[in-house]
Coordinates of C-alpha atoms and ligand atoms in Angstrom, one line a residue:
M15 CA -3.1 -22.3 -21.8
A16 CA -1.2 -21.3 -24.9
A17 CA 2.6 -21.5 -24.5
S18 CA 4.6 -18.5 -25.5
S19 CA 7.4 -19.1 -28.0
A20 CA 10.1 -16.8 -29.2
G21 CA 7.8 -13.7 -29.4
G22 CA 9.3 -11.7 -32.3
G23 CA 11.5 -9.4 -30.2
K24 CA 8.8 -8.4 -27.7
P25 CA 10.2 -7.9 -24.2
R26 CA 9.1 -10.6 -21.8
A27 CA 7.8 -10.3 -18.3
V28 CA 7.5 -13.0 -15.6
V29 CA 4.7 -12.2 -13.2
S30 CA 4.1 -14.3 -10.0
G31 CA 0.5 -14.3 -8.7
G32 CA -1.0 -13.4 -12.1
A33 CA -4.1 -15.5 -11.5
G34 CA -5.0 -13.3 -8.5
F35 CA -6.9 -10.0 -8.4
I36 CA -4.2 -7.4 -9.1
G37 CA -1.9 -9.8 -11.0
S38 CA -4.6 -10.6 -13.6
H39 CA -5.0 -6.8 -14.3
L40 CA -1.2 -6.5 -14.5
C41 CA -0.8 -9.3 -17.0
E42 CA -3.4 -7.6 -19.2
A43 CA -1.7 -4.2 -18.9
L44 CA 1.8 -5.7 -19.8
L45 CA 0.3 -7.5 -22.8
N46 CA -1.4 -4.2 -23.9
R47 CA 2.1 -2.7 -23.7
G48 CA 3.3 -5.1 -26.3
M49 CA 5.1 -7.5 -24.0
R50 CA 5.1 -11.3 -23.7
V51 CA 3.9 -12.5 -20.3
L52 CA 4.6 -15.7 -18.4
T53 CA 2.7 -15.9 -15.1
L54 CA 3.6 -18.3 -12.3
D55 CA 0.8 -19.1 -9.9
N56 CA -0.1 -22.0 -7.5
F57 CA -3.7 -20.9 -7.3
I58 CA -3.7 -20.9 -3.5
T59 CA -5.9 -17.7 -3.5
G60 CA -6.2 -17.0 -7.2
S61 CA -7.8 -18.9 -10.1
P62 CA -7.1 -19.6 -13.8
A63 CA -10.7 -18.2 -14.3
N64 CA -9.2 -14.7 -13.8
L65 CA -7.1 -15.2 -16.9
K66 CA -9.7 -17.0 -19.1
H67 CA -10.0 -14.0 -21.4
L68 CA -6.3 -14.2 -22.2
E69 CA -6.5 -17.9 -23.2
G70 CA -5.3 -18.3 -26.8
N71 CA -3.2 -15.1 -26.8
P72 CA 0.2 -16.3 -28.2
D73 CA 2.0 -13.8 -26.1
F74 CA 0.6 -15.2 -22.8
E75 CA 1.5 -18.2 -20.8
L76 CA 0.1 -19.4 -17.5
R77 CA 2.2 -22.0 -15.6
R78 CA 1.1 -23.7 -12.4
Q79 CA 4.1 -23.1 -10.1
N80 CA 4.8 -22.5 -6.4
V81 CA 7.4 -19.8 -6.4
N82 CA 8.6 -21.0 -3.0
E83 CA 10.2 -23.9 -5.0
H84 CA 13.0 -23.5 -7.5
I85 CA 12.0 -21.5 -10.6
D86 CA 13.3 -22.5 -14.0
V87 CA 12.4 -20.2 -16.8
K88 CA 14.0 -20.7 -20.2
G89 CA 14.7 -17.8 -22.6
D90 CA 15.0 -14.1 -22.2
V91 CA 13.3 -12.1 -19.4
R92 CA 13.2 -8.3 -19.2
Y93 CA 11.0 -7.9 -16.1
V94 CA 10.3 -10.0 -13.0
L95 CA 7.3 -8.8 -11.0
H96 CA 6.6 -10.5 -7.7
F97 CA 2.9 -10.3 -6.8
A98 CA 2.4 -13.8 -5.4
S99 CA 1.1 -13.8 -1.8
P100 CA -2.1 -14.3 0.1
A101 CA -3.3 -10.7 0.7
S102 CA -6.4 -10.7 2.8
P103 CA -6.2 -11.1 6.6
P104 CA -8.4 -14.2 6.8
Q105 CA -6.4 -15.8 4.0
Y106 CA -3.0 -15.2 5.5
D107 CA -4.3 -16.1 8.9
A108 CA -5.3 -19.5 7.4
N109 CA -1.9 -19.9 5.6
P110 CA 0.6 -18.2 7.9
I111 CA 3.6 -20.4 7.0
H112 CA 3.0 -20.2 3.3
T113 CA 2.6 -16.5 3.6
L114 CA 6.0 -16.2 5.4
K115 CA 7.6 -18.4 2.8
V116 CA 6.3 -16.6 -0.3
G117 CA 7.4 -13.2 1.2
T118 CA 10.9 -14.6 2.0
I119 CA 11.9 -17.7 0.0
G120 CA 9.5 -16.8 -2.9
T121 CA 11.0 -13.3 -3.0
M122 CA 14.5 -14.7 -3.0
N123 CA 13.7 -17.1 -5.8
M124 CA 12.1 -14.3 -7.9
L125 CA 15.2 -12.1 -7.3
G126 CA 17.4 -15.0 -8.3
L127 CA 15.5 -15.3 -11.5
A128 CA 15.9 -11.5 -12.2
M129 CA 19.6 -11.7 -11.4
A130 CA 20.2 -14.6 -13.7
K131 CA 18.3 -12.9 -16.6
N132 CA 19.6 -9.4 -15.9
A133 CA 16.0 -8.3 -15.6
T134 CA 14.4 -5.5 -13.7
F135 CA 12.7 -6.8 -10.5
L136 CA 9.6 -5.3 -9.0
L137 CA 8.2 -6.2 -5.5
A138 CA 4.5 -5.8 -4.6
S139 CA 4.9 -4.7 -1.0
T140 CA 2.2 -3.3 1.1
S141 CA 1.1 -0.5 3.4
E142 CA 1.1 -3.3 6.1
V143 CA 4.8 -2.6 6.5
Y144 CA 3.6 0.5 8.4
G145 CA 1.6 -1.8 10.7
D146 CA -0.7 0.2 13.0
P147 CA 0.9 3.5 12.1
L148 CA 1.9 6.2 14.6
V149 CA 2.6 8.7 11.8
H150 CA -0.3 9.9 9.7
P151 CA -0.5 10.0 6.7
Q152 CA 2.3 7.5 6.0
P153 CA 5.3 8.6 4.0
E154 CA 7.9 6.1 2.7
S155 CA 10.4 7.4 5.3
Y156 CA 8.2 6.0 8.2
W157 CA 9.6 2.7 9.5
G158 CA 6.3 1.5 10.9
N159 CA 4.7 0.0 14.0
V160 CA 4.3 -3.8 13.4
N161 CA 3.6 -6.5 16.0
P162 CA 5.9 -9.3 14.7
I163 CA 4.2 -12.0 16.8
G164 CA 0.5 -11.1 16.3
P165 CA -1.8 -12.8 13.7
R166 CA -0.8 -10.2 11.0
G167 CA 2.9 -10.7 11.7
C168 CA 3.2 -13.5 9.1
Y169 CA 2.2 -11.1 6.3
D170 CA 3.6 -7.8 7.6
E171 CA 7.0 -9.2 8.5
A172 CA 7.2 -11.3 5.3
K173 CA 6.7 -8.2 3.3
R174 CA 9.3 -6.3 5.4
C175 CA 11.7 -9.1 4.8
A176 CA 10.9 -9.1 1.1
E177 CA 11.8 -5.4 1.0
A178 CA 15.1 -6.1 2.8
F179 CA 15.8 -8.9 0.2
A180 CA 15.2 -6.5 -2.7
M181 CA 17.5 -3.9 -1.2
A182 CA 20.2 -6.6 -0.5
Y183 CA 20.1 -7.9 -4.1
H184 CA 20.3 -4.4 -5.3
R185 CA 23.3 -3.5 -3.1
A186 CA 25.1 -6.8 -3.2
H187 CA 24.5 -7.8 -6.8
G188 CA 23.5 -4.6 -8.6
V189 CA 20.0 -6.0 -9.5
D190 CA 17.8 -3.2 -10.9
T191 CA 15.0 -3.4 -8.3
R192 CA 11.7 -1.5 -7.5
I193 CA 9.5 -1.7 -4.4
I194 CA 5.9 -0.5 -4.4
R195 CA 3.9 -0.2 -1.2
I196 CA 0.3 -0.9 -2.3
F197 CA -2.5 0.6 -0.1
N198 CA -6.0 -1.0 -0.1
T199 CA -7.0 -1.6 -3.7
H200 CA -10.3 -2.9 -5.1
G201 CA -11.8 -3.8 -8.4
P202 CA -13.2 -6.6 -10.6
R203 CA -11.8 -10.1 -9.9
M204 CA -11.5 -9.6 -6.2
Q205 CA -12.6 -12.9 -4.6
V206 CA -16.1 -12.6 -3.3
S207 CA -15.1 -14.6 -0.2
D208 CA -11.6 -13.3 0.5
G209 CA -12.8 -11.6 3.7
R210 CA -11.7 -8.0 2.9
A211 CA -14.0 -5.1 3.6
V212 CA -15.0 -4.3 0.0
P213 CA -15.9 -7.8 -1.1
N214 CA -17.6 -8.6 2.2
F215 CA -19.7 -5.4 2.2
M216 CA -20.6 -5.7 -1.5
A217 CA -21.6 -9.4 -1.2
Q218 CA -23.6 -8.7 1.9
A219 CA -25.4 -5.7 0.4
L220 CA -26.3 -7.6 -2.8
R221 CA -27.6 -10.6 -0.7
G222 CA -29.6 -8.3 1.6
E223 CA -27.6 -9.5 4.6
P224 CA -26.3 -7.3 7.3
L225 CA -22.9 -5.5 6.6
T226 CA -20.4 -6.7 9.2
V227 CA -18.5 -3.7 10.4
Y228 CA -15.7 -4.7 12.8
G229 CA -15.4 -2.7 16.0
D230 CA -17.0 0.7 16.1
G231 CA -16.2 1.2 12.4
T232 CA -14.2 4.4 13.0
Q233 CA -11.0 2.9 11.8
T234 CA -10.0 4.3 8.4
R235 CA -8.6 3.0 5.1
S236 CA -7.9 4.7 1.8
L237 CA -9.2 2.8 -1.2
C238 CA -7.6 2.9 -4.6
Y239 CA -9.3 1.6 -7.8
V240 CA -7.3 -1.1 -9.6
S241 CA -6.8 0.8 -12.9
D242 CA -5.1 3.6 -11.0
L243 CA -2.8 1.2 -9.2
I244 CA -1.8 -0.6 -12.4
R245 CA -0.9 2.8 -14.1
G246 CA 1.3 3.4 -11.0
V247 CA 3.0 0.0 -11.3
L248 CA 3.9 0.7 -14.9
A249 CA 5.2 4.2 -14.0
V250 CA 7.4 2.8 -11.2
L251 CA 8.8 0.2 -13.7
D252 CA 9.6 3.0 -16.1
K253 CA 10.8 5.8 -13.9
A254 CA 11.4 4.9 -10.3
D255 CA 14.7 3.9 -8.5
E256 CA 15.2 1.2 -5.9
L257 CA 13.5 3.0 -3.0
P258 CA 9.9 2.2 -2.0
T259 CA 7.0 4.1 -3.6
N260 CA 3.6 4.3 -2.0
L261 CA 0.8 3.6 -4.4
G262 CA -2.7 4.4 -3.1
N263 CA -5.5 6.9 -3.0
P264 CA -5.2 9.5 -0.3
H265 CA -9.0 9.8 0.1
E266 CA -9.5 8.3 3.6
V267 CA -12.8 6.9 4.8
T268 CA -14.0 5.2 8.0
M269 CA -15.4 1.7 7.6
I270 CA -18.8 2.9 8.7
E271 CA -18.7 5.4 5.8
L272 CA -17.6 2.7 3.4
A273 CA -20.4 0.4 4.5
E274 CA -23.0 3.2 4.2
T275 CA -21.8 4.2 0.8
I276 CA -22.0 0.6 -0.5
I277 CA -25.5 0.2 0.9
R278 CA -26.5 3.5 -0.8
I279 CA -25.0 2.9 -4.3
S280 CA -26.2 -0.7 -4.4
G281 CA -29.8 0.3 -3.4
S282 CA -29.6 -2.4 -0.7
K283 CA -32.0 -2.6 2.3
S284 CA -29.2 -4.2 4.4
R285 CA -28.4 -2.8 7.8
I286 CA -25.0 -2.6 9.6
E287 CA -24.1 -5.0 12.3
H288 CA -21.0 -4.7 14.5
R289 CA -18.6 -7.6 15.1
D290 CA -15.5 -7.9 17.2
L291 CA -12.5 -5.9 15.9
P292 CA -9.7 -8.3 14.8
V293 CA -6.4 -8.3 16.8
D294 CA -3.9 -5.6 15.7
D295 CA -6.4 -4.1 13.2
P296 CA -4.7 -0.8 12.1
R297 CA -6.6 2.3 13.4
Q298 CA -5.9 4.4 10.4
R299 CA -4.2 4.3 7.0
R300 CA -3.6 6.9 4.3
P301 CA -0.7 7.1 1.9
D302 CA 1.4 10.2 1.5
I303 CA 1.9 10.0 -2.3
T304 CA 4.3 13.0 -2.6
R305 CA 7.0 10.7 -4.0
A306 CA 4.8 9.1 -6.6
R307 CA 3.5 12.6 -7.6
T308 CA 6.9 14.2 -8.0
L309 CA 9.0 11.3 -9.2
L310 CA 6.4 9.6 -11.5
G311 CA 3.8 12.3 -12.2
W312 CA 1.3 9.7 -10.9
E313 CA -1.8 10.2 -8.9
P314 CA -5.2 8.4 -8.8
Q315 CA -7.9 9.5 -11.2
V316 CA -10.8 7.4 -10.1
G317 CA -12.8 8.8 -7.2
L318 CA -14.0 6.6 -4.4
E319 CA -17.7 6.4 -5.4
D320 CA -16.9 6.0 -9.1
G321 CA -14.5 3.1 -8.3
L322 CA -16.9 1.5 -5.9
Q323 CA -19.6 1.6 -8.7
R324 CA -17.3 -0.2 -11.1
T325 CA -16.4 -2.8 -8.5
L326 CA -20.0 -3.3 -7.7
E327 CA -20.9 -3.9 -11.3
Y328 CA -18.5 -6.8 -11.2
F329 CA -19.9 -8.1 -7.9
R330 CA -23.4 -8.0 -9.4
T331 CA -22.2 -10.6 -12.0
V332 CA -20.7 -13.0 -9.5
V333 CA -22.7 -12.8 -6.3
Ligands
NAD23 P1 -4.8 -12.4 -4.6 O1 -4.8 -13.3 -3.5 O2 -5.9 -12.1 -5.4 O3 -3.5 -12.7 -5.6 C1 -2.4 -13.4 -5.1 C2 -2.0 -14.4 -6.1 O4 -0.7 -15.0 -5.7 C3 -3.0 -15.6 -6.2 O5 -3.3 -15.9 -7.5 C4 -2.3 -16.7 -5.5 O6 -2.7 -18.0 -6.0 C5 -0.8 -16.4 -5.9 N1 0.1 -17.1 -5.0 C6 0.2 -17.0 -3.6 N2 1.3 -17.7 -3.2 C7 1.9 -18.2 -4.2 C8 3.1 -19.0 -4.4 N3 3.8 -19.5 -3.4 N4 3.4 -19.3 -5.7 C9 2.7 -18.9 -6.8 N5 1.6 -18.1 -6.7 C10 1.2 -17.8 -5.4 O7 -4.2 -11.0 -3.9 P2 -4.1 -9.5 -4.5 O8 -5.0 -8.6 -3.8 O9 -4.2 -9.6 -6.0 O10 -2.6 -9.1 -4.1 C11 -1.6 -9.3 -5.0 C12 -0.3 -8.7 -4.4 O11 -0.4 -7.4 -4.0 C13 0.1 -9.5 -3.1 O12 1.5 -9.6 -3.1 C14 -0.4 -8.5 -2.0 O13 0.4 -8.7 -0.9 C15 -0.1 -7.2 -2.7 N6 -1.0 -6.2 -2.1 C16 -2.4 -6.2 -2.4 C17 -3.2 -5.2 -1.8 C18 -4.7 -5.1 -2.1 O14 -5.3 -4.2 -1.6 N7 -5.2 -5.9 -3.0 C19 -2.7 -4.3 -0.9 C20 -1.3 -4.4 -0.6 C21 -0.5 -5.3 -1.2
UDP24 N1 -13.6 -4.9 8.0 C1 -14.9 -4.8 8.5 N2 -15.8 -5.7 8.1 C2 -15.5 -6.7 7.3 C3 -14.1 -6.8 6.8 C4 -13.2 -5.9 7.2 O1 -15.2 -3.8 9.2 O2 -16.4 -7.5 7.0 C5 -12.6 -3.9 8.5 C6 -11.3 -4.4 9.0 O3 -11.4 -4.7 10.4 C7 -10.4 -3.3 8.7 C8 -10.9 -2.7 7.4 O4 -12.3 -3.1 7.3 O5 -10.4 -2.3 9.7 C9 -10.2 -3.1 6.2 O6 -10.0 -4.5 6.2 P1 -9.5 -5.3 5.0 O7 -9.4 -6.7 5.4 O8 -10.2 -4.9 3.7 O9 -8.0 -4.7 4.7 P2 -6.8 -4.4 5.7 O10 -7.2 -4.6 7.2 O11 -5.8 -5.5 5.3 O12 -6.3 -3.1 5.4

């Protein structure tokens, strides 16, 4: 892909995980803001195909790199955004050691890059730091309820460690850091086979297969459309301090409701079939977004059904 050169004074961002679902939208948004973007990705769960439309853009560069290894970037860097990590339960279950490394060593390497370049660092953390939450909805002040030795521990604890790393570099070295805690997000370029609820249900509905609801389906999630999330990421970069900010849509639904909605809007004849509930599957999840509202003036604008319609349009093109 085209290599970025001096760039005519445009600020430069380094994004890890840019070939993934959220990272690809972020790269686009940063370019639209008039930045140069270098993305580092080892394609473990992402694909260069997600960035095909940016090929030939002189301000964009894609480099195959595992950020768990030493990162060498020449030239100026204004922002370092760490989005690299497997993100779906089946994917981090299949790559537990890699997931731990990218949250810990990968985060340390990206922070080291930010420190060396005097850049602002942003960590893509997750609502998983709250584990199976005992406080509902979840404000940033809640410390969480995580099983460190369960199958989700490799992801949840890696992200908790990543947050600790960001705070340590901020306190010890004065690095300008940000932490966002992303709640379940969906949109175009989610991998069809990544195993999360939205891709599974959409692919199943479009193929006329049963929708696989785990457990009794009364567990809840709150789904944010990707364009809302990206606006939030940019607002955090511009306006937030080092403390974590929840980014998510407070509209909470059960997995049964989600499956039924996807069947209805896709016009599918699929039925719902129940499967075993995965170990440590959180019972409920809804962000308290008071901090994002008051500090950033941010809140989601895309309603659940509208967002699902947009994601479904994408899935129709790839399933
Ligand atoms: P994704 O799997 O689509 O994207 C992750 C990208 O990171 C992929 O392109 C992958 O190849 C890359 N990657 C992984 N390990 C790497 C490494 N060691 N070096 C370089 N690249 C590496 O996932 P996503 O849904 O786009 O998630 C992006 C980020 O947002 C992740 O950090 C995830 O934890 C976080 N997040 C996502 C959600 C969500 O709902 N999608 C929710 C909470 C947090
Ligand atoms: N889920 C489901 N059927 C599927 C995939 C997921 O019922 O085919 C459930 C899963 O058990 C969880 C919820 O949907 O309760 C959200 O799962 P996802 O993997 O999307 O996100 P996470 O658990 O990481 O929030």
